[in-house]
CSV table of C-alpha atoms in Angstrom, one decimal:
chain,number,residue,atom,x,y,z
A,1,UNK,CA,83.4,68.6,73.6
A,2,UNK,CA,82.9,69.0,77.2
A,3,UNK,CA,79.4,69.6,78.9
A,4,UNK,CA,78.3,71.1,82.1
A,5,UNK,CA,78.6,67.8,84.0
A,6,UNK,CA,82.2,67.4,83.0
A,7,UNK,CA,85.4,68.8,84.8
A,8,UNK,CA,86.0,72.5,84.7
A,9,UNK,CA,89.2,73.6,83.0
A,10,UNK,CA,92.0,75.4,85.0
A,11,UNK,CA,90.2,78.7,84.6
A,12,UNK,CA,86.9,77.5,85.7
A,13,UNK,CA,85.0,77.0,82.5
A,14,UNK,CA,83.3,73.8,81.4
A,15,UNK,CA,84.8,73.7,77.8
A,16,UNK,CA,88.2,72.8,76.5
A,17,UNK,CA,91.1,75.4,76.9
A,18,UNK,CA,91.2,75.8,73.1
A,19,UNK,CA,87.6,77.2,73.3
A,20,UNK,CA,88.4,79.5,76.1
A,21,UNK,CA,89.6,82.9,75.1
A,22,UNK,CA,91.6,84.7,77.9
A,23,UNK,CA,93.1,88.1,77.7
A,24,UNK,CA,96.3,88.5,79.5
A,25,UNK,CA,97.3,91.9,80.9
A,26,UNK,CA,101.1,91.9,80.0
A,27,UNK,CA,103.3,94.5,81.8
A,28,UNK,CA,106.4,93.1,80.2
A,29,UNK,CA,107.7,91.8,83.5
A,30,UNK,CA,108.3,88.1,84.5
A,31,UNK,CA,105.0,87.6,86.4
A,32,UNK,CA,102.5,88.5,83.6
A,33,UNK,CA,104.8,86.9,81.0
A,34,UNK,CA,104.7,83.6,83.0
A,35,UNK,CA,100.9,83.8,83.2
A,36,UNK,CA,100.6,84.2,79.4
A,37,UNK,CA,103.1,81.6,78.6
A,38,UNK,CA,101.6,79.1,81.0
A,39,UNK,CA,98.1,79.5,79.6
A,40,UNK,CA,99.3,79.3,76.0
A,41,UNK,CA,101.1,76.1,76.9
A,42,UNK,CA,97.9,74.8,78.3
A,43,UNK,CA,96.2,75.3,74.9
A,44,UNK,CA,94.1,78.4,75.9
A,45,UNK,CA,93.2,80.9,73.2
A,46,UNK,CA,95.5,83.6,74.7
A,47,UNK,CA,95.5,87.4,73.6
A,48,UNK,CA,98.1,89.4,75.1
A,49,UNK,CA,97.4,93.2,75.8
A,50,UNK,CA,100.0,95.8,77.0
A,51,UNK,CA,99.1,99.3,78.0
A,52,UNK,CA,101.1,102.2,77.1
A,53,UNK,CA,100.6,104.5,80.1
A,54,UNK,CA,103.0,107.3,79.7
A,55,UNK,CA,105.7,108.8,77.4
A,56,UNK,CA,108.2,106.3,76.1
A,57,UNK,CA,111.0,108.8,76.1
A,58,UNK,CA,110.8,109.3,79.8
A,59,UNK,CA,109.9,105.6,80.4
A,60,UNK,CA,113.0,104.2,78.6
A,61,UNK,CA,115.4,106.2,80.8
A,62,UNK,CA,114.1,104.4,83.9
A,63,UNK,CA,115.0,100.8,84.6
A,64,UNK,CA,112.4,98.6,86.3
A,65,UNK,CA,109.3,100.6,85.4
A,66,UNK,CA,106.3,98.8,84.1
A,67,UNK,CA,104.7,99.6,80.8
A,68,UNK,CA,107.7,101.5,79.5
A,69,UNK,CA,109.1,101.2,76.1
A,70,UNK,CA,111.4,98.3,76.8
A,71,UNK,CA,108.7,96.5,78.7
A,72,UNK,CA,106.3,96.6,75.7
A,73,UNK,CA,109.2,95.2,73.6
A,74,UNK,CA,109.6,92.5,76.3
A,75,UNK,CA,106.0,91.6,76.3
A,76,UNK,CA,105.9,91.4,72.5
A,77,UNK,CA,108.7,89.0,72.4
A,78,UNK,CA,107.0,86.6,74.8
A,79,UNK,CA,104.0,86.6,72.7
A,80,UNK,CA,106.0,85.8,69.7
A,81,UNK,CA,107.9,83.0,71.3
A,82,UNK,CA,104.8,81.4,72.6
A,83,UNK,CA,102.8,82.1,69.5
A,84,UNK,CA,99.8,84.2,70.5
A,85,UNK,CA,98.6,87.6,69.3
A,86,UNK,CA,99.7,90.7,71.1
A,87,UNK,CA,98.4,94.3,71.1
A,88,UNK,CA,99.5,97.5,72.6
A,89,UNK,CA,96.9,100.0,73.6
A,90,UNK,CA,97.6,103.7,74.0
A,91,UNK,CA,96.0,104.7,77.4
A,92,UNK,CA,98.2,107.7,78.1
A,93,UNK,CA,95.3,110.1,78.3
A,94,UNK,CA,93.3,107.8,80.5
A,95,UNK,CA,96.2,107.2,82.8
A,96,UNK,CA,97.0,110.8,83.3
A,97,UNK,CA,93.4,111.8,84.0
A,98,UNK,CA,92.4,108.8,86.2
A,99,UNK,CA,95.7,108.3,88.1
A,100,UNK,CA,98.6,110.8,87.6
A,101,UNK,CA,96.5,114.0,88.1
A,102,UNK,CA,94.8,112.7,91.2
A,103,UNK,CA,98.2,111.6,92.5
A,104,UNK,CA,99.6,115.2,92.1
A,105,UNK,CA,96.6,116.8,93.6
A,106,UNK,CA,96.5,114.4,96.6
A,107,UNK,CA,100.1,115.3,97.5
A,108,UNK,CA,99.3,119.0,97.1
A,109,UNK,CA,96.4,118.5,99.6
A,110,UNK,CA,98.8,116.9,102.2
A,111,UNK,CA,97.9,113.3,101.6
A,112,UNK,CA,99.9,110.3,100.7
A,113,UNK,CA,98.3,108.6,97.7
A,114,UNK,CA,98.7,105.2,96.4
A,115,UNK,CA,98.4,105.5,92.6
A,116,UNK,CA,98.9,101.7,91.9
A,117,UNK,CA,95.5,101.1,93.5
A,118,UNK,CA,93.8,103.7,91.4
A,119,UNK,CA,95.6,102.3,88.3
A,120,UNK,CA,94.0,98.9,89.0
A,121,UNK,CA,90.8,100.2,90.0
A,122,UNK,CA,90.2,102.9,87.1
A,123,UNK,CA,92.4,101.5,84.3
A,124,UNK,CA,93.4,97.9,84.3
A,125,UNK,CA,90.3,96.5,86.0
A,126,UNK,CA,88.0,99.0,84.2
A,127,UNK,CA,88.9,100.1,80.8
A,128,UNK,CA,91.2,97.0,80.1
A,129,UNK,CA,88.6,94.6,81.4
A,130,UNK,CA,86.0,96.2,79.1
A,131,UNK,CA,88.5,95.8,76.1
A,132,UNK,CA,88.8,92.1,77.1
A,133,UNK,CA,85.0,91.7,77.0
A,134,UNK,CA,84.9,93.5,73.5
A,135,UNK,CA,87.4,90.9,72.3
A,136,UNK,CA,84.9,88.2,73.4
A,137,UNK,CA,87.1,86.8,76.0
A,138,UNK,CA,85.8,84.5,78.6
A,139,UNK,CA,88.0,86.0,81.4
A,140,UNK,CA,91.0,88.3,81.9
A,141,UNK,CA,94.2,87.0,83.7
A,142,UNK,CA,97.0,89.1,85.5
A,143,UNK,CA,100.2,88.4,87.1
A,144,UNK,CA,99.2,89.7,90.5
A,145,UNK,CA,100.0,87.6,93.6
A,146,UNK,CA,96.4,87.2,95.0
A,147,UNK,CA,94.0,84.4,95.0
A,148,UNK,CA,90.4,84.0,93.7
A,149,UNK,CA,88.5,81.3,95.3
A,150,UNK,CA,85.0,80.1,95.0
A,151,UNK,CA,82.8,80.5,98.2
A,152,UNK,CA,79.3,79.7,99.0
A,153,UNK,CA,78.0,83.1,97.8
A,154,UNK,CA,80.5,83.3,94.7
A,155,UNK,CA,84.1,84.3,93.9
A,156,UNK,CA,86.0,85.5,97.0
A,157,UNK,CA,89.3,87.4,97.3
A,158,UNK,CA,92.0,85.9,99.2
A,159,UNK,CA,95.8,86.8,100.0
A,160,UNK,CA,98.5,85.1,98.1
A,161,UNK,CA,100.1,81.9,99.4
A,162,UNK,CA,103.3,83.7,99.6
A,163,UNK,CA,102.9,86.5,102.2
A,164,UNK,CA,106.0,88.2,101.0
A,165,UNK,CA,104.6,88.7,97.5
A,166,UNK,CA,100.9,89.3,98.5
A,167,UNK,CA,99.3,92.3,96.7
A,168,UNK,CA,95.9,92.2,98.4
A,169,UNK,CA,96.4,95.8,99.7
A,170,UNK,CA,96.6,97.0,96.1
A,171,UNK,CA,93.6,95.2,94.9
A,172,UNK,CA,91.0,95.8,97.7
A,173,UNK,CA,88.9,97.9,95.3
A,174,UNK,CA,88.2,94.9,93.0
A,175,UNK,CA,84.5,94.7,92.7
A,176,UNK,CA,82.4,91.5,92.9
A,177,UNK,CA,81.6,91.9,89.2
A,178,UNK,CA,85.2,92.3,88.2
A,179,UNK,CA,86.2,89.4,90.4
A,180,UNK,CA,83.8,87.2,88.5
A,181,UNK,CA,85.7,87.8,85.3
A,182,UNK,CA,89.2,88.2,86.7
A,183,UNK,CA,91.8,85.2,87.1
A,184,UNK,CA,95.2,85.3,89.2
A,185,UNK,CA,97.1,82.1,88.1
A,186,UNK,CA,100.2,82.9,90.3
A,187,UNK,CA,98.4,83.4,93.6
A,188,UNK,CA,98.8,80.0,94.8
A,189,UNK,CA,102.7,79.8,94.4
A,190,UNK,CA,104.8,79.5,97.4
A,191,UNK,CA,107.6,81.9,96.1
A,192,UNK,CA,108.7,84.2,93.4
A,193,UNK,CA,111.5,81.6,92.8
A,194,UNK,CA,108.8,79.4,91.5
A,195,UNK,CA,107.7,82.0,89.0
A,196,UNK,CA,111.2,82.5,87.8
A,197,UNK,CA,111.7,78.8,87.4
A,198,UNK,CA,108.6,78.6,85.2
A,199,UNK,CA,109.8,81.6,83.2
A,200,UNK,CA,113.2,79.6,82.6
A,201,UNK,CA,111.3,76.4,81.7
A,202,UNK,CA,109.3,78.3,79.1
A,203,UNK,CA,112.5,79.8,77.8
A,204,UNK,CA,111.3,83.4,78.4
A,205,UNK,CA,113.8,86.3,77.8
A,206,UNK,CA,112.4,88.1,80.9
A,207,UNK,CA,113.1,85.0,83.3
A,208,UNK,CA,115.9,87.2,85.1
A,209,UNK,CA,114.4,90.6,84.6
A,210,UNK,CA,114.4,92.6,87.9
A,211,UNK,CA,111.1,93.3,89.6
A,212,UNK,CA,109.7,96.8,89.4
A,213,UNK,CA,110.3,98.7,92.7
A,214,UNK,CA,108.9,102.2,92.3
A,215,UNK,CA,105.6,103.8,91.1
A,216,UNK,CA,106.1,103.4,87.3
A,217,UNK,CA,105.8,107.2,86.4
A,218,UNK,CA,107.9,108.4,89.3
A,219,UNK,CA,111.8,108.1,88.4
A,220,UNK,CA,114.0,107.0,91.3
A,221,UNK,CA,111.0,107.4,93.8
A,222,UNK,CA,111.4,111.2,93.7
A,223,UNK,CA,107.8,112.2,94.0
A,224,UNK,CA,108.5,115.8,94.5
A,225,UNK,CA,110.1,116.4,91.2
A,226,UNK,CA,107.2,114.8,89.3
A,227,UNK,CA,104.6,116.9,91.3
A,228,UNK,CA,106.7,120.1,90.5
A,229,UNK,CA,106.6,119.1,86.8
A,230,UNK,CA,102.9,118.6,86.8
A,231,UNK,CA,101.9,121.4,89.0
A,232,UNK,CA,104.6,124.2,88.5
A,233,UNK,CA,105.0,126.3,91.5
A,234,UNK,CA,103.6,123.6,93.9
A,235,UNK,CA,106.8,123.5,96.1
A,236,UNK,CA,106.0,126.7,98.0
A,237,UNK,CA,108.3,127.4,100.9
A,238,UNK,CA,107.2,127.6,104.5
A,239,UNK,CA,107.9,127.0,108.1
A,240,UNK,CA,108.6,123.8,110.1
A,241,UNK,CA,106.7,124.1,113.3
A,242,UNK,CA,106.8,122.2,116.6
A,243,UNK,CA,103.3,121.3,117.9
A,244,UNK,CA,104.1,123.6,120.8
A,245,UNK,CA,104.3,126.5,118.4
A,246,UNK,CA,107.9,127.0,118.0
A,247,UNK,CA,109.2,127.7,114.6
A,248,UNK,CA,112.3,125.3,114.1
A,249,UNK,CA,113.2,125.9,110.5
A,250,UNK,CA,112.1,126.3,107.0
A,251,UNK,CA,111.2,124.0,104.3
A,252,UNK,CA,111.0,124.2,100.3
A,253,UNK,CA,107.5,122.8,100.0
A,254,UNK,CA,105.0,120.5,101.9
A,255,UNK,CA,105.2,118.1,99.0
A,256,UNK,CA,108.6,117.0,100.1
A,257,UNK,CA,107.1,115.6,103.4
A,258,UNK,CA,104.8,112.8,104.5
A,259,UNK,CA,103.2,111.9,107.8
A,260,UNK,CA,105.4,109.9,110.0
A,261,UNK,CA,108.7,111.1,108.3
A,262,UNK,CA,111.7,111.5,110.6
A,263,UNK,CA,114.9,111.7,108.4
A,264,UNK,CA,115.7,114.6,106.2
A,265,UNK,CA,113.6,117.3,108.1
A,266,UNK,CA,116.4,119.7,108.1
A,267,UNK,CA,116.1,120.6,111.9
A,268,UNK,CA,119.1,118.9,113.4
A,269,UNK,CA,120.6,119.8,116.8
A,270,UNK,CA,117.5,119.1,118.8
A,271,UNK,CA,117.5,116.9,121.8
A,272,UNK,CA,114.5,114.9,121.0
A,273,UNK,CA,113.6,113.0,117.8
A,274,UNK,CA,110.9,114.7,116.0
A,275,UNK,CA,108.4,113.3,113.3
A,276,UNK,CA,106.0,114.8,111.0
A,277,UNK,CA,102.7,114.8,112.6
A,278,UNK,CA,100.6,117.1,110.3
A,279,UNK,CA,100.8,118.8,107.1
A,280,UNK,CA,99.2,122.2,107.2
A,281,UNK,CA,98.7,122.8,103.5
A,282,UNK,CA,96.8,126.1,103.8
A,283,UNK,CA,99.4,127.7,105.7
A,284,UNK,CA,102.4,125.9,104.1
A,285,UNK,CA,103.6,124.4,107.4
A,286,UNK,CA,105.0,121.2,108.3
A,287,UNK,CA,104.1,120.5,111.8
A,288,UNK,CA,106.4,118.1,113.8
A,289,UNK,CA,106.3,116.5,117.2
A,290,UNK,CA,107.3,113.5,119.3
A,291,UNK,CA,106.6,109.9,118.1
A,292,UNK,CA,103.6,109.4,120.5
A,293,UNK,CA,101.7,112.0,118.7
A,294,UNK,CA,101.6,109.8,115.5
A,295,UNK,CA,99.5,107.1,117.4
A,296,UNK,CA,96.0,107.0,116.5
A,297,UNK,CA,93.1,104.4,117.1
A,298,UNK,CA,90.4,106.1,115.1
A,299,UNK,CA,90.5,106.0,111.4
A,300,UNK,CA,87.7,107.6,109.1
A,301,UNK,CA,87.4,105.6,105.8
A,302,UNK,CA,85.3,106.4,102.8
A,303,UNK,CA,84.9,105.0,99.2
A,304,UNK,CA,84.5,101.5,100.7
A,305,UNK,CA,84.3,98.5,98.3
A,306,UNK,CA,82.8,95.8,100.3
A,307,UNK,CA,83.4,92.2,99.5
A,308,UNK,CA,81.5,90.4,102.2
A,309,UNK,CA,78.6,88.1,101.6
A,310,UNK,CA,76.1,90.1,103.8
A,311,UNK,CA,75.5,93.8,103.1
A,312,UNK,CA,78.0,96.1,104.8
A,313,UNK,CA,75.3,97.8,106.7
A,314,UNK,CA,73.5,94.8,107.8
A,315,UNK,CA,75.6,95.0,111.0
A,316,UNK,CA,76.4,97.9,113.3
A,317,UNK,CA,79.9,96.5,113.7
A,318,UNK,CA,82.2,94.1,111.9
A,319,UNK,CA,85.1,92.6,113.8
A,320,UNK,CA,87.9,92.2,111.3
A,321,UNK,CA,91.6,92.9,110.8
A,322,UNK,CA,92.8,95.9,108.8
A,323,UNK,CA,96.0,97.2,107.1
A,324,UNK,CA,96.6,100.9,107.2
A,325,UNK,CA,99.8,100.7,105.2
A,326,UNK,CA,100.9,98.0,102.5
A,327,UNK,CA,104.0,97.3,104.5
A,328,UNK,CA,102.1,96.6,107.9
A,329,UNK,CA,100.6,93.3,109.0
A,330,UNK,CA,96.8,93.2,109.6
A,331,UNK,CA,95.7,94.5,113.0
A,332,UNK,CA,92.6,93.7,115.0
A,333,UNK,CA,89.8,96.4,114.5
A,334,UNK,CA,86.2,97.1,114.9
A,335,UNK,CA,84.6,98.6,111.8
A,336,UNK,CA,81.4,100.7,112.2
A,337,UNK,CA,79.5,101.4,108.9
A,338,UNK,CA,78.2,105.0,108.6
A,339,UNK,CA,76.8,104.3,105.2
A,340,UNK,CA,77.3,101.7,102.4
A,341,UNK,CA,80.6,103.5,101.5
A,342,UNK,CA,81.7,105.2,104.7
A,343,UNK,CA,82.8,103.9,108.2
A,344,UNK,CA,84.7,104.5,111.3
A,345,UNK,CA,87.6,102.1,111.9
A,346,UNK,CA,88.6,101.7,115.6
A,347,UNK,CA,92.0,100.0,116.1
A,348,UNK,CA,92.3,97.8,119.1
A,349,UNK,CA,96.0,98.8,119.4
A,350,UNK,CA,96.9,102.2,118.2
A,351,UNK,CA,98.9,102.6,114.9
A,352,UNK,CA,101.5,105.3,114.1
A,353,UNK,CA,101.6,107.3,111.0
A,354,UNK,CA,98.2,106.7,109.7
A,355,UNK,CA,97.9,109.1,106.8
A,356,UNK,CA,95.0,110.5,104.7
A,357,UNK,CA,95.3,109.1,101.1
A,358,UNK,CA,96.5,105.7,102.1
A,359,UNK,CA,94.0,102.6,102.0
A,360,UNK,CA,92.6,100.8,104.8
A,361,UNK,CA,92.0,97.3,103.8
A,362,UNK,CA,89.7,94.7,105.6
A,363,UNK,CA,90.8,91.1,106.3
A,364,UNK,CA,89.2,88.2,108.0
A,365,UNK,CA,90.5,87.8,111.6
A,366,UNK,CA,91.6,84.3,110.7
A,367,UNK,CA,92.2,82.8,107.3
A,368,UNK,CA,93.2,84.7,104.1
A,369,UNK,CA,89.9,86.3,102.8
A,370,UNK,CA,89.7,90.0,102.0
A,371,UNK,CA,86.6,91.9,102.8
A,372,UNK,CA,87.3,94.9,100.7
A,373,UNK,CA,88.4,98.3,102.0
A,374,UNK,CA,88.4,102.0,101.7
A,375,UNK,CA,90.4,105.3,101.6
A,376,UNK,CA,91.7,106.9,104.8
A,377,UNK,CA,90.6,110.7,104.8
A,378,UNK,CA,91.0,113.5,107.2
A,379,UNK,CA,88.5,113.2,110.1
């Protein structure tokens, strides 16, 4: 048996893998399947858990959705092949209350929500993590592409080695306490090809399974149809108005538009390209204007989760980099704390299409560390 003076195992515990229980959150995709298979092969006491998040009937009709009926089946097959127990937990009510309802209400309020972040924050890294503790697991592992590294003050969150797969934007709200318990075995891999090669090596049936592209409960990326189903009557028509006051046309519901949108506005024949610059929900108006009106340098942020070593309010300013959308690179910024959970973010170079409901994630100016982040709201 190992003692505290001996080498830690690959999950950071001073005991043999066989004495280390790890719950693996299995979506049925290739990433989490490889994590489970790899840990099982290394001799860990693996327990696979898959969450049923929404109705199977709707899910089965949609290819590439996580936690659907087919995906539960795929996760179970991996567990059977690798010889570890697998459980399916019904989280439909929790998921609807914590994620789907807010998603619909945010769109109705003119915001552009990111439900995947809320799912990690409120379901996977909260309720599922507590389930893992109830199962007497030493830790919980996921297939996310992000890295957990030990720093001078404890575990730190770092971007994935593969920038194209990095999921740090979606995991900024991971708390220090959660980070202490979580493990991300894929974060160091150089590419997704390496993951698929591992899946093939383990003989997993999901080795060639396509990646999930859309939000799991939104078929074909059609947000408006989901919102109309959840909130009947939500698509109330109104006017499309230029910032100078001209009425340019009509729309079939503010929920069909997002800040920064140019295509599909239904106001062709104009000499200048126009973009959605504001959603006036109260008056059912979509306000459009020239591209330069999308640019902003001041971003109000709240619900901040801080992952720095020193307290957030210990400085009047933090000079970091920030992402205001998942698809954009980090940009230089000055973060001025207003409280422990609120701040004003000043972008050194203006960004276009900054939208309430999106996340603003904080990164080290150099290196890969994530310092947390918060939610953009209307100033």
